[in-house]
């Protein structure tokens, strides 16, 4: 890694949203964090402290509430969604095993990799997810968010 390499991720005074609530609220404030090409980071903290929210924001999976964030030199707070999707594909994050994005339904979580990696149309993705949920007998969970799953099983 070059000592002066350009940042891949550059967060400047970012307020990080917690998205598993009805209205996104700030979980972390005034985050300044720069990650350069070739660097590897491990983020650790107590449960519920905002690790996943921080990483989701850093990777451009959600936009910051305030502040400025650059991914590969591009300001994501000003990007169109299609530009942001293309940029997200260049970022790799490993979350805890089996984690779902809290702000998406089960079906939406299953659709994400199909949209990013196969560039399938919405009808193709929807049909593939419908079949997968049907085969696994999980259709009743399709419209549930992760926090709602346990309640649905009772």
Backbone as JSON Lines, residues from 0, in Angstrom:
{"i":0,"aa":"X","n":[0.84,-1.18,0.0],"ca":[0.0,0.0,0.0],"c":[0.88,1.24,0.0]}
{"i":1,"aa":"X","n":[0.52,2.18,-0.83],"ca":[1.25,3.44,-0.87],"c":[0.83,4.31,0.31]}
{"i":2,"aa":"X","n":[1.78,4.95,0.92],"ca":[1.49,5.79,2.08],"c":[0.56,6.94,1.74]}
{"i":3,"aa":"X","n":[0.63,7.43,0.52],"ca":[-0.18,8.58,0.12],"c":[-1.32,8.2,-0.81]}
{"i":4,"aa":"X","n":[-1.78,6.96,-0.77],"ca":[-2.85,6.55,-1.67],"c":[-4.14,7.29,-1.36]}
{"i":5,"aa":"X","n":[-4.94,7.49,-2.4],"ca":[-6.22,8.18,-2.25],"c":[-7.16,7.35,-1.38]}
{"i":6,"aa":"X","n":[-8.01,8.0,-0.59],"ca":[-8.95,7.25,0.24],"c":[-9.99,6.52,-0.62]}
{"i":7,"aa":"X","n":[-10.35,5.33,-0.18],"ca":[-11.47,4.6,-0.78],"c":[-12.75,5.09,-0.13]}
{"i":8,"aa":"X","n":[-12.72,5.22,1.18],"ca":[-13.84,5.75,1.96],"c":[-13.32,6.93,2.77]}
{"i":9,"aa":"X","n":[-14.04,8.03,2.71],"ca":[-13.65,9.21,3.47],"c":[-14.91,9.83,4.05]}
{"i":10,"aa":"X","n":[-15.09,9.65,5.35],"ca":[-16.26,10.18,6.05],"c":[-15.83,11.44,6.8]}
{"i":11,"aa":"X","n":[-16.52,12.55,6.53],"ca":[-16.16,13.84,7.12],"c":[-17.33,14.38,7.92]}
{"i":12,"aa":"X","n":[-17.21,14.29,9.24],"ca":[-18.23,14.82,10.15],"c":[-19.62,14.23,9.84]}
{"i":13,"aa":"X","n":[-19.64,12.91,9.69],"ca":[-20.86,12.2,9.3],"c":[-21.69,11.83,10.53]}
{"i":14,"aa":"X","n":[-22.99,12.04,10.44],"ca":[-23.93,11.51,11.42],"c":[-24.51,10.24,10.82]}
{"i":15,"aa":"X","n":[-24.34,9.13,11.54],"ca":[-24.74,7.81,11.05],"c":[-26.16,7.51,11.52]}
{"i":16,"aa":"X","n":[-27.04,7.12,10.58],"ca":[-28.41,6.78,10.97],"c":[-28.55,5.36,11.48]}
{"i":17,"aa":"X","n":[-29.44,5.17,12.43],"ca":[-29.86,3.83,12.84],"c":[-31.12,3.57,12.02]}
{"i":18,"aa":"X","n":[-31.11,2.52,11.23],"ca":[-32.2,2.34,10.27],"c":[-33.21,1.29,10.67]}
{"i":19,"aa":"X","n":[-33.04,0.65,11.81],"ca":[-34.02,-0.38,12.18],"c":[-35.2,0.22,12.94]}
{"i":20,"aa":"X","n":[-35.38,1.52,12.79],"ca":[-36.5,2.22,13.42],"c":[-37.39,2.77,12.31]}
{"i":21,"aa":"X","n":[-38.63,3.11,12.65],"ca":[-39.57,3.63,11.65],"c":[-39.0,4.87,10.96]}
{"i":22,"aa":"X","n":[-38.39,5.74,11.73],"ca":[-37.77,6.94,11.18],"c":[-36.28,6.87,11.51]}
{"i":23,"aa":"X","n":[-35.4,6.96,10.5],"ca":[-33.96,6.9,10.8],"c":[-33.56,7.98,11.8]}
{"i":24,"aa":"X","n":[-32.86,7.56,12.84],"ca":[-32.38,8.49,13.85],"c":[-30.86,8.34,13.98]}
{"i":25,"aa":"X","n":[-30.22,9.33,14.53],"ca":[-28.76,9.33,14.65],"c":[-28.32,8.37,15.75]}
{"i":26,"aa":"X","n":[-27.42,7.45,15.39],"ca":[-26.82,6.54,16.37],"c":[-25.38,6.95,16.69]}
{"i":27,"aa":"X","n":[-24.68,7.52,15.7],"ca":[-23.32,8.02,15.88],"c":[-23.24,9.41,15.26]}
{"i":28,"aa":"X","n":[-22.46,10.28,15.88],"ca":[-22.37,11.63,15.33],"c":[-20.93,12.06,15.14]}
{"i":29,"aa":"X","n":[-20.76,12.92,14.15],"ca":[-19.49,13.57,13.85],"c":[-18.36,12.56,13.6]}
{"i":30,"aa":"X","n":[-18.66,11.53,12.82],"ca":[-17.67,10.5,12.51],"c":[-16.73,11.01,11.42]}
{"i":31,"aa":"X","n":[-15.44,10.96,11.68],"ca":[-14.41,11.26,10.69],"c":[-13.55,10.01,10.58]}
{"i":32,"aa":"X","n":[-13.59,9.37,9.4],"ca":[-12.91,8.09,9.22],"c":[-12.45,7.98,7.78]}
{"i":33,"aa":"X","n":[-11.18,7.69,7.59],"ca":[-10.62,7.54,6.26],"c":[-10.04,6.13,6.13]}
{"i":34,"aa":"X","n":[-10.43,5.47,5.04],"ca":[-9.91,4.13,4.75],"c":[-9.26,4.19,3.38]}
{"i":35,"aa":"X","n":[-8.01,3.78,3.33],"ca":[-7.25,3.8,2.07],"c":[-7.16,2.4,1.48]}
{"i":36,"aa":"X","n":[-6.95,2.35,0.18],"ca":[-6.82,1.08,-0.54],"c":[-5.79,0.18,0.16]}
{"i":37,"aa":"X","n":[-6.15,-1.07,0.35],"ca":[-5.25,-2.04,0.96],"c":[-5.35,-2.13,2.47]}
{"i":38,"aa":"X","n":[-6.06,-1.21,3.09],"ca":[-6.22,-1.26,4.54],"c":[-7.35,-2.22,4.91]}
{"i":39,"aa":"X","n":[-7.2,-2.87,6.03],"ca":[-8.23,-3.74,6.57],"c":[-8.54,-3.27,7.98]}
{"i":40,"aa":"X","n":[-9.81,-3.14,8.28],"ca":[-10.24,-2.66,9.59],"c":[-11.15,-3.69,10.23]}
{"i":41,"aa":"X","n":[-11.1,-3.75,11.54],"ca":[-12.05,-4.53,12.33],"c":[-12.75,-3.54,13.24]}
{"i":42,"aa":"X","n":[-14.08,-3.59,13.25],"ca":[-14.85,-2.68,14.09],"c":[-15.5,-3.52,15.19]}
{"i":43,"aa":"X","n":[-15.21,-3.19,16.42],"ca":[-15.78,-3.92,17.54],"c":[-16.33,-2.97,18.59]}
{"i":44,"aa":"X","n":[-17.45,-3.35,19.18],"ca":[-18.07,-2.55,20.24],"c":[-19.2,-3.38,20.82]}
{"i":45,"aa":"X","n":[-19.84,-2.85,21.83],"ca":[-20.94,-3.55,22.49],"c":[-22.14,-3.7,21.54]}
{"i":46,"aa":"X","n":[-22.97,-4.72,21.77],"ca":[-24.18,-4.88,20.95],"c":[-25.06,-3.64,21.02]}
{"i":47,"aa":"X","n":[-25.59,-3.26,19.84],"ca":[-26.51,-2.13,19.79],"c":[-25.84,-0.77,19.76]}
{"i":48,"aa":"X","n":[-24.5,-0.75,19.68],"ca":[-23.8,0.54,19.74],"c":[-23.66,1.22,18.38]}
{"i":49,"aa":"X","n":[-24.03,0.54,17.29],"ca":[-24.0,1.18,15.98],"c":[-22.97,0.66,15.0]}
{"i":50,"aa":"X","n":[-22.36,-0.49,15.29],"ca":[-21.33,-1.03,14.38],"c":[-21.89,-1.28,12.98]}
{"i":51,"aa":"X","n":[-22.99,-1.99,12.89],"ca":[-23.58,-2.31,11.59],"c":[-24.03,-1.04,10.89]}
{"i":52,"aa":"X","n":[-24.6,-0.11,11.63],"ca":[-25.03,1.16,11.04],"c":[-23.82,1.92,10.48]}
{"i":53,"aa":"X","n":[-22.72,1.94,11.24],"ca":[-21.5,2.6,10.78],"c":[-20.98,1.96,9.5]}
{"i":54,"aa":"X","n":[-20.89,0.64,9.48],"ca":[-20.36,-0.04,8.31],"c":[-21.29,0.09,7.1]}
{"i":55,"aa":"X","n":[-22.59,0.04,7.34],"ca":[-23.55,0.22,6.25],"c":[-23.43,1.61,5.64]}
{"i":56,"aa":"X","n":[-23.21,2.6,6.48],"ca":[-23.04,3.96,5.99],"c":[-21.69,4.11,5.29]}
{"i":57,"aa":"X","n":[-20.65,3.56,5.87],"ca":[-19.32,3.66,5.26],"c":[-19.3,3.04,3.87]}
{"i":58,"aa":"X","n":[-20.01,1.94,3.68],"ca":[-20.03,1.25,2.38],"c":[-21.03,1.87,1.41]}
{"i":59,"aa":"X","n":[-21.75,2.88,1.84],"ca":[-22.72,3.52,0.95],"c":[-24.03,2.77,0.85]}
{"i":60,"aa":"X","n":[-24.26,1.81,1.75],"ca":[-25.53,1.09,1.72],"c":[-26.67,1.96,2.23]}
{"i":61,"aa":"X","n":[-26.32,2.95,3.02],"ca":[-27.28,3.97,3.44],"c":[-26.52,5.29,3.45]}
{"i":62,"aa":"X","n":[-27.22,6.35,3.25],"ca":[-26.59,7.67,3.21],"c":[-26.53,8.27,4.61]}
{"i":63,"aa":"X","n":[-25.51,9.07,4.89],"ca":[-25.42,9.71,6.2],"c":[-26.56,10.71,6.4]}
{"i":64,"aa":"X","n":[-26.91,10.94,7.66],"ca":[-27.92,11.96,7.97],"c":[-27.36,13.35,7.74]}
{"i":65,"aa":"X","n":[-26.11,13.55,8.12],"ca":[-25.41,14.83,7.96],"c":[-23.95,14.53,7.65]}
{"i":66,"aa":"X","n":[-23.26,15.54,7.19],"ca":[-21.85,15.39,6.88],"c":[-21.66,15.01,5.42]}
{"i":67,"aa":"X","n":[-20.43,14.7,5.07],"ca":[-20.07,14.36,3.7],"c":[-19.33,13.05,3.69]}
{"i":68,"aa":"X","n":[-19.64,12.23,2.7],"ca":[-18.94,10.95,2.55],"c":[-18.54,10.75,1.1]}
{"i":69,"aa":"X","n":[-17.28,10.38,0.92],"ca":[-16.76,10.1,-0.41],"c":[-16.42,8.61,-0.51]}
{"i":70,"aa":"X","n":[-16.88,7.98,-1.6],"ca":[-16.47,6.63,-1.95],"c":[-15.71,6.74,-3.26]}
{"i":71,"aa":"X","n":[-14.46,6.33,-3.26],"ca":[-13.61,6.43,-4.43],"c":[-13.6,7.85,-5.0]}
{"i":72,"aa":"X","n":[-13.58,8.83,-4.1],"ca":[-13.5,10.22,-4.5],"c":[-14.81,10.86,-4.92]}
{"i":73,"aa":"X","n":[-15.91,10.1,-4.89],"ca":[-17.21,10.64,-5.31],"c":[-18.08,10.87,-4.08]}
{"i":74,"aa":"X","n":[-18.71,12.02,-4.02],"ca":[-19.57,12.4,-2.9],"c":[-20.89,11.64,-2.98]}
{"i":75,"aa":"X","n":[-21.1,10.66,-2.1],"ca":[-22.31,9.83,-2.17],"c":[-23.55,10.59,-1.75]}
{"i":76,"aa":"X","n":[-23.37,11.69,-1.02],"ca":[-24.54,12.46,-0.61],"c":[-25.18,13.18,-1.79]}
{"i":77,"aa":"X","n":[-24.45,13.25,-2.91],"ca":[-24.96,13.93,-4.1],"c":[-25.18,12.96,-5.27]}
{"i":78,"aa":"X","n":[-24.88,11.69,-5.08],"ca":[-24.99,10.7,-6.17],"c":[-26.43,10.28,-6.42]}
{"i":79,"aa":"X","n":[-26.71,10.01,-7.68],"ca":[-27.98,9.36,-8.02],"c":[-27.89,7.9,-7.57]}
{"i":80,"aa":"X","n":[-29.03,7.28,-7.35],"ca":[-29.06,5.9,-6.84],"c":[-28.34,4.94,-7.78]}
{"i":81,"aa":"X","n":[-28.49,5.07,-9.09],"ca":[-27.83,4.16,-10.03],"c":[-26.31,4.29,-9.95]}
{"i":82,"aa":"X","n":[-25.79,5.51,-9.75],"ca":[-24.34,5.7,-9.58],"c":[-23.87,5.06,-8.28]}
{"i":83,"aa":"X","n":[-24.69,5.21,-7.24],"ca":[-24.34,4.67,-5.94],"c":[-24.29,3.14,-5.97]}
{"i":84,"aa":"X","n":[-25.24,2.52,-6.65],"ca":[-25.25,1.06,-6.77],"c":[-23.96,0.59,-7.43]}
{"i":85,"aa":"X","n":[-23.56,1.24,-8.5],"ca":[-22.33,0.86,-9.2],"c":[-21.1,1.01,-8.3]}
{"i":86,"aa":"X","n":[-21.07,2.05,-7.5],"ca":[-19.95,2.3,-6.6],"c":[-19.93,1.29,-5.46]}
{"i":87,"aa":"X","n":[-21.09,0.93,-4.93],"ca":[-21.17,-0.05,-3.83],"c":[-20.53,-1.38,-4.2]}
{"i":88,"aa":"X","n":[-20.6,-1.74,-5.46],"ca":[-20.07,-3.03,-5.9],"c":[-18.56,-3.13,-5.74]}
{"i":89,"aa":"X","n":[-17.9,-2.01,-5.51],"ca":[-16.45,-2.01,-5.34],"c":[-16.02,-2.17,-3.89]}
{"i":90,"aa":"X","n":[-16.99,-2.22,-2.97],"ca":[-16.71,-2.28,-1.54],"c":[-17.04,-3.68,-1.02]}
{"i":91,"aa":"X","n":[-16.19,-4.22,-0.16],"ca":[-16.45,-5.51,0.46],"c":[-16.5,-5.38,1.97]}
{"i":92,"aa":"X","n":[-17.58,-5.89,2.57],"ca":[-17.74,-5.88,4.02],"c":[-18.23,-7.25,4.43]}
{"i":93,"aa":"X","n":[-17.71,-7.76,5.53],"ca":[-18.18,-9.03,6.07],"c":[-18.86,-8.73,7.4]}
{"i":94,"aa":"X","n":[-20.18,-8.96,7.44],"ca":[-20.94,-8.79,8.68],"c":[-20.98,-10.13,9.39]}
{"i":95,"aa":"X","n":[-21.48,-10.13,10.62],"ca":[-21.66,-11.38,11.35],"c":[-22.48,-12.36,10.52]}
{"i":96,"aa":"X","n":[-22.23,-13.64,10.7],"ca":[-22.87,-14.68,9.89],"c":[-24.38,-14.56,9.89]}
{"i":97,"aa":"X","n":[-24.96,-14.6,8.71],"ca":[-26.41,-14.65,8.57],"c":[-27.14,-13.35,8.83]}
{"i":98,"aa":"X","n":[-26.44,-12.24,8.89],"ca":[-27.09,-10.96,9.18],"c":[-27.91,-10.48,7.99]}
{"i":99,"aa":"X","n":[-29.07,-9.95,8.29],"ca":[-29.92,-9.31,7.29],"c":[-29.9,-7.81,7.55]}
{"i":100,"aa":"X","n":[-30.15,-7.02,6.52],"ca":[-30.25,-5.58,6.71],"c":[-31.57,-5.28,7.38]}
{"i":101,"aa":"X","n":[-31.5,-4.6,8.52],"ca":[-32.66,-4.37,9.37],"c":[-33.76,-3.54,8.71]}
{"i":102,"aa":"X","n":[-33.39,-2.66,7.81],"ca":[-34.37,-1.78,7.2],"c":[-35.03,-2.38,5.96]}
{"i":103,"aa":"X","n":[-34.65,-3.59,5.58],"ca":[-35.23,-4.27,4.42],"c":[-36.04,-5.48,4.85]}
{"i":104,"aa":"X","n":[-37.04,-5.83,4.06],"ca":[-37.8,-7.05,4.33],"c":[-36.96,-8.26,3.95]}
{"i":105,"aa":"X","n":[-37.41,-9.44,4.33],"ca":[-36.71,-10.67,3.97],"c":[-36.58,-10.76,2.45]}
{"i":106,"aa":"X","n":[-37.67,-10.52,1.74],"ca":[-37.63,-10.59,0.28],"c":[-36.64,-9.57,-0.3]}
{"i":107,"aa":"X","n":[-36.63,-8.36,0.24],"ca":[-35.69,-7.35,-0.25],"c":[-34.24,-7.74,0.03]}
{"i":108,"aa":"X","n":[-33.98,-8.34,1.2],"ca":[-32.64,-8.82,1.52],"c":[-32.21,-9.89,0.53]}
{"i":109,"aa":"X","n":[-33.11,-10.79,0.17],"ca":[-32.79,-11.85,-0.78],"c":[-32.59,-11.32,-2.19]}
{"i":110,"aa":"X","n":[-33.26,-10.23,-2.49],"ca":[-33.18,-9.64,-3.83],"c":[-31.86,-8.91,-4.08]}
{"i":111,"aa":"X","n":[-31.26,-8.37,-3.03],"ca":[-30.05,-7.55,-3.2],"c":[-28.95,-8.22,-4.02]}
{"i":112,"aa":"X","n":[-28.5,-9.43,-3.66],"ca":[-27.41,-10.01,-4.45],"c":[-27.81,-10.29,-5.9]}
{"i":113,"aa":"X","n":[-29.07,-10.58,-6.12],"ca":[-29.53,-10.82,-7.49],"c":[-29.46,-9.54,-8.32]}
{"i":114,"aa":"X","n":[-29.76,-8.43,-7.69],"ca":[-29.69,-7.14,-8.38],"c":[-28.25,-6.72,-8.64]}
{"i":115,"aa":"X","n":[-27.39,-6.9,-7.64],"ca":[-26.01,-6.44,-7.77],"c":[-25.16,-7.33,-8.66]}
{"i":116,"aa":"X","n":[-25.29,-8.63,-8.48],"ca":[-24.35,-9.53,-9.13],"c":[-24.84,-10.12,-10.45]}
{"i":117,"aa":"X","n":[-26.14,-10.12,-10.68],"ca":[-26.66,-10.69,-11.91],"c":[-27.35,-9.66,-12.79]}
{"i":118,"aa":"X","n":[-27.61,-8.48,-12.24],"ca":[-28.26,-7.41,-12.99],"c":[-29.57,-7.87,-13.63]}
{"i":119,"aa":"X","n":[-30.31,-8.7,-12.9],"ca":[-31.59,-9.2,-13.4],"c":[-32.64,-8.11,-13.27]}
{"i":120,"aa":"X","n":[-33.65,-8.2,-14.11],"ca":[-34.76,-7.24,-14.05],"c":[-35.56,-7.48,-12.76]}
{"i":121,"aa":"X","n":[-36.37,-6.5,-12.39],"ca":[-37.19,-6.63,-11.19],"c":[-38.1,-7.85,-11.26]}
{"i":122,"aa":"X","n":[-38.8,-8.1,-12.38],"ca":[-39.64,-9.31,-12.44],"c":[-38.84,-10.61,-12.28]}
{"i":123,"aa":"X","n":[-37.64,-10.68,-12.87],"ca":[-36.8,-11.88,-12.73],"c":[-36.39,-12.08,-11.26]}
{"i":124,"aa":"X","n":[-35.96,-11.01,-10.61],"ca":[-35.55,-11.11,-9.21],"c":[-36.73,-11.5,-8.33]}
{"i":125,"aa":"X","n":[-37.86,-10.86,-8.55],"ca":[-39.05,-11.12,-7.75],"c":[-39.47,-12.59,-7.88]}
{"i":126,"aa":"X","n":[-39.47,-13.1,-9.09],"ca":[-39.86,-14.5,-9.31],"c":[-38.87,-15.46,-8.67]}
{"i":127,"aa":"X","n":[-37.59,-15.19,-8.77],"ca":[-36.56,-16.07,-8.17],"c":[-36.7,-16.09,-6.66]}
{"i":128,"aa":"X","n":[-36.91,-14.94,-6.05],"ca":[-37.07,-14.85,-4.59],"c":[-38.37,-15.55,-4.17]}
{"i":129,"aa":"X","n":[-39.45,-15.34,-4.93],"ca":[-40.72,-15.99,-4.62],"c":[-40.56,-17.51,-4.6]}
{"i":130,"aa":"X","n":[-39.86,-18.05,-5.61],"ca":[-39.64,-19.5,-5.68],"c":[-38.79,-19.99,-4.5]}
{"i":131,"aa":"X","n":[-37.75,-19.24,-4.17],"ca":[-36.88,-19.64,-3.06],"c":[-37.65,-19.66,-1.74]}
{"i":132,"aa":"X","n":[-38.46,-18.65,-1.52],"ca":[-39.26,-18.6,-0.28],"c":[-40.3,-19.72,-0.26]}
{"i":133,"aa":"X","n":[-40.87,-20.02,-1.41],"ca":[-41.86,-21.1,-1.5],"c":[-41.21,-22.45,-1.21]}
{"i":134,"aa":"X","n":[-40.07,-22.73,-1.81],"ca":[-39.36,-24.0,-1.61],"c":[-38.98,-24.19,-0.15]}
{"i":135,"aa":"X","n":[-38.56,-23.12,0.49],"ca":[-38.13,-23.2,1.9],"c":[-39.28,-23.01,2.88]}
{"i":136,"aa":"X","n":[-40.49,-22.87,2.35],"ca":[-41.71,-22.68,3.15],"c":[-41.61,-21.45,4.06]}
{"i":137,"aa":"X","n":[-41.03,-20.4,3.51],"ca":[-40.87,-19.15,4.26],"c":[-41.63,-17.98,3.62]}
{"i":138,"aa":"X","n":[-42.55,-18.27,2.75],"ca":[-43.3,-17.23,2.05],"c":[-43.95,-16.25,3.02]}
{"i":139,"aa":"X","n":[-44.44,-16.73,4.14],"ca":[-45.13,-15.86,5.09],"c":[-44.2,-14.81,5.7]}
{"i":140,"aa":"X","n":[-42.9,-14.99,5.54],"ca":[-41.94,-14.03,6.09],"c":[-41.46,-13.01,5.07]}
{"i":141,"aa":"X","n":[-41.88,-13.12,3.83],"ca":[-41.37,-12.28,2.73],"c":[-41.44,-10.79,3.03]}
{"i":142,"aa":"X","n":[-42.53,-10.34,3.62],"ca":[-42.72,-8.9,3.85],"c":[-42.35,-8.46,5.27]}
{"i":143,"aa":"X","n":[-41.69,-9.34,6.01],"ca":[-41.3,-9.02,7.39],"c":[-39.87,-8.47,7.41]}
{"i":144,"aa":"X","n":[-39.65,-7.54,8.31],"ca":[-38.28,-7.07,8.57],"c":[-37.66,-8.02,9.59]}
{"i":145,"aa":"X","n":[-36.33,-8.1,9.64],"ca":[-35.69,-9.04,10.57],"c":[-36.22,-8.95,12.01]}
{"i":146,"aa":"X","n":[-36.49,-7.74,12.49],"ca":[-36.96,-7.59,13.86],"c":[-38.36,-8.16,14.06]}
{"i":147,"aa":"X","n":[-39.09,-8.41,12.99],"ca":[-40.46,-8.91,13.06],"c":[-40.55,-10.43,12.88]}
{"i":148,"aa":"X","n":[-39.45,-11.07,12.55],"ca":[-39.48,-12.5,12.21],"c":[-39.89,-13.36,13.39]}
{"i":149,"aa":"X","n":[-39.29,-13.19,14.54],"ca":[-39.61,-14.04,15.69],"c":[-41.08,-13.95,16.07]}
{"i":150,"aa":"X","n":[-41.62,-12.73,16.04],"ca":[-43.04,-12.55,16.35],"c":[-43.92,-13.29,15.36]}
{"i":151,"aa":"X","n":[-43.48,-13.39,14.09],"ca":[-44.28,-14.04,13.05],"c":[-44.31,-15.55,13.19]}
{"i":152,"aa":"X","n":[-43.33,-16.11,13.87],"ca":[-43.24,-17.56,13.98],"c":[-44.1,-18.12,15.09]}
{"i":153,"aa":"X","n":[-44.65,-17.26,15.95],"ca":[-45.47,-17.72,17.06],"c":[-46.92,-17.77,16.7]}
